[in-house]
CSV table of C-alpha atoms in Angstrom, one decimal:
chain,number,residue,atom,x,y,z
A,1,MET,CA,-54.0,5.8,0.7
A,2,LYS,CA,-55.5,4.7,-2.6
A,3,THR,CA,-54.9,4.5,-6.3
A,4,GLU,CA,-56.9,3.4,-9.3
A,5,SER,CA,-57.2,-0.4,-9.6
A,6,PRO,CA,-56.3,-1.9,-13.0
A,7,SER,CA,-59.1,-3.8,-14.5
A,8,GLY,CA,-59.0,-7.5,-15.4
A,9,HIS,CA,-56.5,-8.4,-12.7
A,10,ASN,CA,-56.4,-10.7,-9.7
A,11,ARG,CA,-57.9,-8.7,-6.8
A,12,PHE,CA,-57.9,-9.6,-3.1
A,13,SER,CA,-57.2,-8.3,0.4
A,14,VAL,CA,-54.8,-9.1,3.2
A,15,SER,CA,-55.4,-8.1,6.8
A,16,GLY,CA,-53.5,-8.5,10.1
A,17,ARG,CA,-50.7,-6.6,11.8
A,18,LEU,CA,-48.9,-4.9,8.9
A,19,LEU,CA,-45.2,-4.0,8.9
A,20,ILE,CA,-45.4,-0.2,8.2
A,21,ASP,CA,-42.4,2.1,8.7
A,22,GLY,CA,-40.8,-0.3,11.0
A,23,ARG,CA,-43.9,-0.8,13.2
A,24,LEU,CA,-46.6,-3.5,13.3
A,25,VAL,CA,-50.0,-1.8,13.0
A,26,ALA,CA,-53.4,-3.3,12.6
A,27,GLY,CA,-54.7,-2.8,9.0
A,28,ALA,CA,-55.3,-4.3,5.6
A,29,LEU,CA,-53.9,-4.2,2.1
A,30,VAL,CA,-55.8,-4.4,-1.2
A,31,VAL,CA,-53.9,-6.0,-4.0
A,32,ASP,CA,-54.9,-5.7,-7.7
A,33,GLY,CA,-52.7,-7.5,-10.3
A,34,ASP,CA,-49.1,-7.5,-9.0
A,35,ARG,CA,-49.4,-4.3,-7.0
A,36,ILE,CA,-50.6,-3.0,-3.7
A,37,VAL,CA,-53.3,-0.5,-4.6
A,38,GLU,CA,-54.7,0.4,-1.1
A,39,VAL,CA,-53.4,0.4,2.5
A,40,ARG,CA,-55.9,0.7,5.3
A,41,ILE,CA,-54.7,1.4,8.8
A,42,GLY,CA,-56.8,0.7,11.9
A,43,ARG,CA,-60.1,-1.2,12.2
A,44,THR,CA,-60.7,-2.6,8.8
A,45,ASP,CA,-64.3,-3.6,9.7
A,46,ALA,CA,-65.2,0.1,9.9
A,47,SER,CA,-63.5,1.3,6.7
A,48,GLY,CA,-65.6,-0.4,4.1
A,49,ALA,CA,-65.8,-3.9,2.7
A,50,LEU,CA,-62.6,-5.6,1.8
A,51,PRO,CA,-62.3,-7.4,-1.5
A,52,GLU,CA,-62.7,-11.2,-1.5
A,53,PRO,CA,-60.9,-13.4,-1.3
A,54,ARG,CA,-59.6,-12.1,2.0
A,55,PHE,CA,-56.4,-13.5,3.5
A,56,GLU,CA,-55.8,-13.0,7.2
A,57,ALA,CA,-52.7,-13.5,9.3
A,58,ASP,CA,-51.3,-12.4,12.6
A,59,ILE,CA,-48.4,-10.6,10.9
A,60,VAL,CA,-48.0,-9.4,7.4
A,61,SER,CA,-44.6,-8.3,6.1
A,62,PRO,CA,-43.0,-7.5,2.7
A,63,GLY,CA,-41.5,-10.4,1.0
A,64,LEU,CA,-38.0,-11.4,2.3
A,65,VAL,CA,-35.0,-10.4,0.2
A,66,ASP,CA,-31.8,-12.5,0.5
A,67,LEU,CA,-28.8,-10.8,-0.9
A,68,GLN,CA,-26.4,-13.7,-0.4
A,69,CYS,CA,-27.5,-17.2,-1.6
A,70,ASN,CA,-24.9,-19.6,-3.0
A,71,GLY,CA,-27.3,-22.5,-3.3
A,72,SER,CA,-29.8,-24.8,-1.6
A,73,LEU,CA,-31.5,-28.2,-2.0
A,74,GLY,CA,-28.3,-29.8,-3.2
A,75,PHE,CA,-27.7,-27.3,-6.0
A,76,GLU,CA,-25.3,-24.4,-6.5
A,77,VAL,CA,-26.6,-21.4,-8.2
A,78,THR,CA,-24.3,-22.1,-11.2
A,79,ASP,CA,-25.8,-25.5,-11.8
A,80,GLY,CA,-28.1,-24.4,-14.5
A,81,ALA,CA,-31.4,-22.6,-15.2
A,82,SER,CA,-33.5,-25.6,-14.0
A,83,ALA,CA,-31.6,-25.7,-10.7
A,84,LEU,CA,-32.3,-21.9,-10.2
A,85,ASP,CA,-36.0,-22.5,-11.1
A,86,ILE,CA,-36.2,-25.2,-8.4
A,87,MET,CA,-34.5,-23.0,-5.9
A,88,ALA,CA,-36.8,-20.0,-6.8
A,89,THR,CA,-39.9,-22.1,-6.2
A,90,ARG,CA,-38.8,-23.7,-3.0
A,91,LEU,CA,-37.5,-20.5,-1.3
A,92,THR,CA,-40.9,-19.1,-1.2
A,93,ARG,CA,-41.7,-21.7,1.5
A,94,ARG,CA,-39.3,-19.7,3.7
A,95,GLY,CA,-40.9,-16.3,2.8
A,96,VAL,CA,-38.3,-15.4,0.2
A,97,THR,CA,-39.7,-13.4,-2.7
A,98,THR,CA,-36.4,-12.1,-4.1
A,99,PHE,CA,-32.9,-13.4,-3.9
A,100,LEU,CA,-29.5,-12.7,-5.5
A,101,PRO,CA,-27.7,-15.9,-6.7
A,102,THR,CA,-24.2,-15.5,-5.3
A,103,VAL,CA,-21.1,-16.6,-7.1
A,104,VAL,CA,-17.9,-17.0,-5.1
A,105,SER,CA,-14.4,-16.3,-6.5
A,106,ALA,CA,-14.0,-18.3,-9.7
A,107,THR,CA,-12.7,-18.1,-13.3
A,108,ALA,CA,-13.9,-15.6,-15.9
A,109,THR,CA,-15.6,-18.5,-17.7
A,110,ARG,CA,-17.7,-19.4,-14.7
A,111,TYR,CA,-18.8,-15.8,-14.2
A,112,ARG,CA,-19.9,-15.5,-17.8
A,113,SER,CA,-21.8,-18.7,-17.5
A,114,ALA,CA,-23.6,-17.4,-14.4
A,115,ALA,CA,-24.5,-14.2,-16.3
A,116,GLY,CA,-25.9,-16.3,-19.1
A,117,LEU,CA,-28.1,-18.2,-16.6
A,118,ILE,CA,-29.5,-15.0,-15.3
A,119,SER,CA,-30.4,-13.7,-18.8
A,120,ARG,CA,-31.8,-17.0,-19.9
A,121,MET,CA,-33.5,-18.1,-16.7
A,122,VAL,CA,-37.0,-19.3,-17.2
A,123,ARG,CA,-38.6,-18.1,-14.1
A,124,THR,CA,-41.4,-20.2,-12.7
A,125,PRO,CA,-44.6,-18.1,-12.4
A,126,LEU,CA,-44.8,-18.5,-8.7
A,127,GLY,CA,-41.1,-18.4,-7.8
A,128,SER,CA,-38.9,-15.9,-6.1
A,129,ARG,CA,-37.6,-13.2,-8.4
A,130,VAL,CA,-33.9,-12.9,-9.4
A,131,PRO,CA,-33.0,-9.3,-10.2
A,132,GLY,CA,-29.3,-10.1,-10.7
A,133,LEU,CA,-26.1,-11.6,-9.4
A,134,HIS,CA,-24.1,-11.1,-6.3
A,135,LEU,CA,-20.5,-11.4,-7.3
A,136,GLU,CA,-18.6,-12.3,-4.1
A,137,GLY,CA,-15.0,-11.9,-5.2
A,138,PRO,CA,-12.6,-12.4,-6.6
A,139,LEU,CA,-11.0,-9.1,-5.5
A,140,LEU,CA,-10.7,-10.3,-2.0
A,141,SER,CA,-7.9,-10.5,0.6
A,142,PRO,CA,-5.9,-13.7,0.4
A,143,ALA,CA,-5.5,-13.5,4.2
A,144,ARG,CA,-9.3,-13.6,4.6
A,145,ALA,CA,-10.3,-15.9,1.8
A,146,GLY,CA,-12.2,-18.5,3.7
A,147,VAL,CA,-13.5,-21.1,1.2
A,148,HIS,CA,-12.7,-18.9,-1.8
A,149,ASP,CA,-10.3,-20.2,-4.5
A,150,ALA,CA,-6.9,-18.7,-3.8
A,151,ARG,CA,-6.0,-19.0,-7.5
A,152,ALA,CA,-9.0,-17.0,-8.6
A,153,ILE,CA,-8.2,-14.3,-5.9
A,154,ALA,CA,-4.6,-14.1,-7.1
A,155,ALA,CA,-5.7,-13.7,-10.7
A,156,ALA,CA,-8.3,-11.0,-10.0
A,157,ASP,CA,-6.0,-8.1,-10.9
A,158,ALA,CA,-5.5,-9.4,-14.4
A,159,THR,CA,-9.0,-10.7,-15.1
A,160,LEU,CA,-11.6,-8.7,-13.1
A,161,ASP,CA,-12.1,-5.6,-15.3
A,162,GLU,CA,-12.9,-7.6,-18.4
A,163,VAL,CA,-15.3,-9.8,-16.3
A,164,LEU,CA,-17.0,-6.8,-14.8
A,165,GLU,CA,-17.5,-5.0,-18.1
A,166,HIS,CA,-19.0,-8.2,-19.6
A,167,LEU,CA,-21.4,-8.6,-16.6
A,168,LEU,CA,-22.3,-4.9,-16.7
A,169,ALA,CA,-23.1,-5.0,-20.4
A,170,ALA,CA,-25.2,-8.1,-19.8
A,171,GLY,CA,-27.2,-6.3,-17.1
A,172,ALA,CA,-26.5,-9.3,-14.8
A,173,LEU,CA,-24.9,-7.5,-11.8
A,174,ARG,CA,-26.8,-6.2,-8.7
A,175,LEU,CA,-24.1,-6.5,-6.0
A,176,VAL,CA,-20.3,-7.0,-5.7
A,177,THR,CA,-18.3,-7.8,-2.6
A,178,LEU,CA,-14.7,-6.8,-2.7
A,179,ALA,CA,-11.8,-5.9,-0.4
A,180,PRO,CA,-11.0,-2.2,-0.4
A,181,GLU,CA,-7.3,-2.7,0.3
A,182,ARG,CA,-6.7,-4.6,-3.0
A,183,PRO,CA,-4.9,-2.5,-5.7
A,184,GLY,CA,-7.4,-0.8,-8.0
A,185,ALA,CA,-10.3,-1.5,-5.6
A,186,LEU,CA,-11.4,2.1,-5.1
A,187,ALA,CA,-11.5,2.8,-8.8
A,188,ARG,CA,-13.6,-0.3,-9.4
A,189,ILE,CA,-16.0,0.7,-6.6
A,190,ARG,CA,-16.5,4.0,-8.3
A,191,ARG,CA,-17.0,2.3,-11.7
A,192,LEU,CA,-19.6,-0.1,-10.3
A,193,VAL,CA,-21.5,2.5,-8.3
A,194,ALA,CA,-21.7,4.7,-11.4
A,195,ALA,CA,-23.2,1.8,-13.3
A,196,GLY,CA,-25.9,1.4,-10.7
A,197,VAL,CA,-24.4,-1.7,-9.0
A,198,ALA,CA,-24.2,-1.8,-5.1
A,199,VAL,CA,-20.8,-2.5,-3.6
A,200,SER,CA,-20.1,-4.3,-0.3
A,201,LEU,CA,-16.8,-4.5,1.5
A,202,GLY,CA,-15.9,-8.0,2.7
A,203,HIS,CA,-13.4,-10.8,2.9
A,204,THR,CA,-11.0,-8.0,3.9
A,205,ASP,CA,-7.9,-7.5,6.0
A,206,ALA,CA,-8.3,-3.8,5.7
A,207,THR,CA,-7.3,-1.2,8.2
A,208,PHE,CA,-9.9,1.2,9.6
A,209,ASP,CA,-8.6,3.9,7.2
A,210,GLN,CA,-8.8,1.6,4.2
A,211,MET,CA,-12.4,0.7,5.0
A,212,ILE,CA,-13.3,4.3,5.2
A,213,ALA,CA,-11.7,4.9,1.8
A,214,GLY,CA,-13.9,2.2,0.4
A,215,ILE,CA,-16.9,3.8,1.9
A,216,ASP,CA,-15.9,7.2,0.6
A,217,ALA,CA,-15.6,5.6,-2.9
A,218,GLY,CA,-19.2,4.5,-2.7
A,219,ALA,CA,-19.6,1.2,-1.0
A,220,THR,CA,-22.8,1.1,1.1
A,221,LEU,CA,-22.7,-2.5,2.5
A,222,VAL,CA,-20.4,-4.7,4.5
A,223,THR,CA,-20.6,-8.4,3.8
A,224,HIS,CA,-21.3,-10.9,6.7
A,225,LEU,CA,-20.0,-8.7,9.5
A,226,PHE,CA,-17.4,-10.2,11.9
A,227,ASN,CA,-16.7,-13.1,9.5
A,228,ALA,CA,-13.7,-13.0,7.2
A,229,MET,CA,-12.5,-9.5,8.1
A,230,SER,CA,-10.0,-7.7,10.3
A,231,GLY,CA,-11.4,-7.6,13.9
A,232,LEU,CA,-11.9,-4.8,16.4
A,233,HIS,CA,-9.0,-3.7,18.5
A,234,HIS,CA,-9.0,-0.6,20.7
A,235,ARG,CA,-6.0,0.8,18.9
A,236,ALA,CA,-6.6,-0.7,15.5
A,237,PRO,CA,-10.4,-0.8,14.9
A,238,GLY,CA,-10.1,-2.6,11.6
A,239,ALA,CA,-12.9,-3.5,9.3
A,240,VAL,CA,-15.3,-4.4,12.1
A,241,GLY,CA,-14.7,-1.0,13.8
A,242,ALA,CA,-15.4,0.9,10.6
A,243,ALA,CA,-18.4,-1.1,9.8
A,244,LEU,CA,-19.9,-0.6,13.3
A,245,THR,CA,-19.2,3.2,13.4
A,246,ASP,CA,-19.8,4.5,10.0
A,247,ASP,CA,-23.5,5.2,9.4
A,248,ARG,CA,-23.1,5.3,5.6
A,249,VAL,CA,-22.9,1.5,5.5
A,250,ALA,CA,-25.3,-1.2,6.4
A,251,VAL,CA,-23.9,-4.6,7.5
A,252,SER,CA,-25.1,-8.0,6.7
A,253,LEU,CA,-25.4,-10.7,9.3
A,254,ILE,CA,-25.6,-14.5,9.1
A,255,ALA,CA,-27.9,-15.0,12.1
A,256,ASP,CA,-27.7,-18.8,12.3
A,257,GLY,CA,-26.3,-19.1,15.9
A,258,VAL,CA,-23.0,-20.4,14.4
A,259,HIS,CA,-21.4,-17.6,12.5
A,260,VAL,CA,-22.0,-14.9,15.1
A,261,HIS,CA,-22.2,-15.2,18.8
A,262,PRO,CA,-25.5,-13.8,20.4
A,263,ALA,CA,-23.5,-11.1,22.1
A,264,ALA,CA,-22.1,-9.9,18.8
A,265,LEU,CA,-25.6,-9.9,17.3
A,266,LYS,CA,-26.7,-7.6,20.1
A,267,LEU,CA,-23.6,-5.4,19.7
A,268,ALA,CA,-24.5,-5.0,16.0
A,269,MET,CA,-28.1,-4.1,16.9
A,270,ARG,CA,-26.9,-1.5,19.4
A,271,ALA,CA,-24.3,0.0,17.0
A,272,LYS,CA,-26.3,0.0,13.7
A,273,GLY,CA,-29.9,-0.3,14.5
A,274,ALA,CA,-32.5,-2.2,12.5
A,275,ASP,CA,-32.3,0.3,9.6
A,276,ARG,CA,-28.6,-0.5,8.9
A,277,ILE,CA,-28.6,-4.3,9.2
A,278,VAL,CA,-29.3,-6.8,6.4
A,279,LEU,CA,-30.1,-10.4,7.3
A,280,VAL,CA,-28.6,-12.9,4.8
A,281,THR,CA,-28.4,-16.6,4.7
A,282,ASP,CA,-25.0,-17.2,2.9
A,283,ALA,CA,-26.8,-20.5,2.1
A,284,VAL,CA,-24.9,-23.2,0.1
A,285,ALA,CA,-26.1,-26.4,-1.6
A,286,ALA,CA,-26.4,-28.1,1.8
A,287,ALA,CA,-29.2,-25.8,2.9
A,288,GLY,CA,-32.4,-27.8,3.0
A,289,ALA,CA,-30.7,-31.0,1.9
A,290,GLY,CA,-29.5,-32.6,5.1
A,291,PRO,CA,-26.0,-33.7,6.3
A,292,GLY,CA,-23.5,-34.8,3.8
A,293,SER,CA,-20.8,-33.7,1.3
A,294,TYR,CA,-21.4,-30.8,-1.1
A,295,ARG,CA,-19.6,-28.4,-3.4
A,296,LEU,CA,-19.1,-24.7,-3.2
A,297,GLY,CA,-17.4,-23.1,-6.1
A,298,GLY,CA,-15.8,-26.4,-6.9
A,299,VAL,CA,-14.5,-27.0,-3.4
A,300,SER,CA,-15.7,-29.9,-1.3
A,301,VAL,CA,-17.6,-28.9,1.9
A,302,ILE,CA,-19.2,-31.0,4.6
A,303,SER,CA,-22.5,-30.3,6.3
A,304,ASP,CA,-23.6,-31.7,9.7
A,305,GLY,CA,-27.0,-30.3,9.2
A,306,GLU,CA,-26.3,-27.2,11.4
A,307,SER,CA,-23.1,-25.9,9.8
A,308,VAL,CA,-21.1,-26.3,6.7
A,309,ARG,CA,-17.3,-26.5,6.9
A,310,LEU,CA,-14.1,-27.4,5.1
A,311,ALA,CA,-12.3,-30.5,6.2
A,312,ASP,CA,-10.1,-28.2,8.5
A,313,GLY,CA,-13.2,-26.8,10.2
A,314,THR,CA,-13.3,-23.5,8.4
A,315,LEU,CA,-16.9,-22.3,8.0
A,316,ALA,CA,-18.0,-22.5,4.4
A,317,GLY,CA,-21.5,-20.8,4.1
A,318,SER,CA,-24.5,-22.0,6.0
A,319,THR,CA,-27.7,-24.1,6.1
A,320,LEU,CA,-29.6,-21.0,7.2
A,321,THR,CA,-33.0,-20.0,5.8
A,322,MET,CA,-34.4,-16.4,5.9
A,323,ASP,CA,-37.3,-17.2,8.1
A,324,ARG,CA,-35.0,-18.9,10.7
A,325,ALA,CA,-32.7,-15.8,10.5
A,326,VAL,CA,-35.7,-13.7,11.4
A,327,ARG,CA,-36.5,-15.9,14.4
A,328,THR,CA,-32.8,-16.1,15.5
A,329,MET,CA,-32.5,-12.3,15.6
A,330,VAL,CA,-35.5,-12.2,17.9
A,331,SER,CA,-34.5,-15.1,20.1
A,332,LEU,CA,-30.8,-14.5,20.3
A,333,GLY,CA,-30.1,-11.0,18.8
A,334,GLY,CA,-32.4,-8.9,21.0
A,335,ALA,CA,-34.4,-7.7,18.1
A,336,ARG,CA,-38.1,-7.0,18.2
A,337,ILE,CA,-40.2,-8.8,15.7
A,338,GLU,CA,-40.8,-5.7,13.6
A,339,GLU,CA,-37.0,-5.0,13.6
A,340,ALA,CA,-36.1,-8.5,12.4
A,341,LEU,CA,-38.7,-8.4,9.6
A,342,THR,CA,-37.4,-5.0,8.6
A,343,MET,CA,-33.8,-6.3,8.4
A,344,ALA,CA,-35.0,-9.2,6.2
A,345,SER,CA,-37.1,-7.2,3.7
A,346,THR,CA,-37.0,-3.4,3.7
A,347,VAL,CA,-33.3,-2.8,4.3
A,348,PRO,CA,-31.9,-5.3,1.8
A,349,ALA,CA,-34.3,-4.2,-0.9
A,350,ALA,CA,-33.4,-0.6,-0.4
A,351,ARG,CA,-29.6,-1.2,-0.2
A,352,VAL,CA,-29.5,-2.8,-3.7
A,353,GLY,CA,-31.8,-0.3,-5.3
A,354,LEU,CA,-35.0,-2.5,-5.5
A,355,ASP,CA,-37.3,0.4,-5.0
A,356,ASP,CA,-40.4,-1.4,-6.2
A,357,ARG,CA,-40.5,-3.8,-3.3
A,358,GLY,CA,-39.6,-4.2,0.4
A,359,THR,CA,-42.3,-2.0,1.9
A,360,LEU,CA,-46.1,-2.3,2.2
A,361,ALA,CA,-47.1,0.8,0.3
A,362,VAL,CA,-49.3,1.8,-2.6
A,363,GLY,CA,-47.7,1.1,-5.9
A,364,ARG,CA,-45.2,-1.4,-4.6
A,365,ARG,CA,-45.0,-5.0,-5.8
A,366,ALA,CA,-47.4,-7.3,-3.9
A,367,ASP,CA,-44.6,-9.4,-2.5
A,368,LEU,CA,-46.0,-10.4,0.9
A,369,VAL,CA,-45.4,-12.9,3.7
A,370,LEU,CA,-48.1,-13.9,6.0
A,371,TRP,CA,-46.8,-15.1,9.4
A,372,SER,CA,-48.2,-16.8,12.5
A,373,ALA,CA,-47.7,-15.2,15.9
A,374,ASN,CA,-44.6,-17.4,16.4
A,375,LEU,CA,-43.0,-16.3,13.1
A,376,GLU,CA,-43.8,-19.4,11.0
A,377,VAL,CA,-44.4,-18.7,7.3
A,378,GLU,CA,-48.1,-19.4,6.5
A,379,THR,CA,-48.4,-17.9,3.0
A,380,THR,CA,-46.0,-16.3,0.6
A,381,ILE,CA,-47.4,-14.1,-2.3
A,382,VAL,CA,-45.1,-13.1,-5.2
A,383,GLY,CA,-46.3,-10.4,-7.6
A,384,GLY,CA,-49.9,-10.8,-6.4
A,385,GLU,CA,-50.0,-14.6,-6.8
A,386,VAL,CA,-50.0,-17.2,-4.0
A,387,ALA,CA,-46.6,-19.0,-4.4
A,388,PHE,CA,-46.8,-21.0,-1.1
A,389,ARG,CA,-49.5,-21.8,1.4
A,390,ALA,CA,-48.8,-24.0,4.4
């Protein structure tokens, strides 16, 4: 597979076991500028000289894509463009080349401010890319609110449409999480999907039939499966039952060893398969910042370094990183390495319409992660430029 190489651009090669179509196969990539221009499968020493410089690794995957990142390094994603720049730069150490800043249920003013940050953000040349916001709320179930502001959830019916139209006009939205049982939810799902925004069902007390109605309306994801949703009962399958059995939706998982028991991770793998699971961090400001007190959407949360909770013990996001999520799905979730990497790169990119990344193929963005045999990030490449090297 080959294409013409643009002249005057950075050109190099990467060899190792490549993640191609869900399998790890020996081969090499040629990168020119910000694109993959050639993919060689098999013995690279017998297929012509590879361009220098030549990077080598045990495993080469597409860049990781985190669809749910509330913050890290002591910052929330709404703390300003400089905070986002710092996060974008540091996340590359964890193999992340794309992430969606995620804003929990809040006021209309806070949403507009977040949209302004996305449009004005000065991206560092070597940082993870930010293609839009994940709006997690406020059209959520009060019974499954978790850390979300109950006042914002109660006000959603009166304020959400104006907020959505503003964010759509600004081109700031990529993903919205909502509860399908809320009044007007189905119409809003259809509106968002028609505008090219992916919809995920979550923080929901929906019945099985209400979940199916949301999927029929166009939702293609379920947010952090098992957490903040009606559970599985053999006579009332609830949100979990719909998510596990309807092949039209992929489910996101917080694979940190805290939010989801290893048996439930394995259940999700058996029910959905690697091509319908999205690994997310749901990281908050405490991620990468050590134990202490932090804020999430204006609410005080406490981190012990392993988990983040409200004072009453309710989980409130995580300290997870995407590379650790990959390792956890292998060690606890029963996934093969190639499956875990697919769930962290290919599936999330596809589910939110990022068709220019997420696979190692000619013409795709050269967003790459070079891994050691024990799944430690060695090098992260964003748009053909080395953003991190251990």
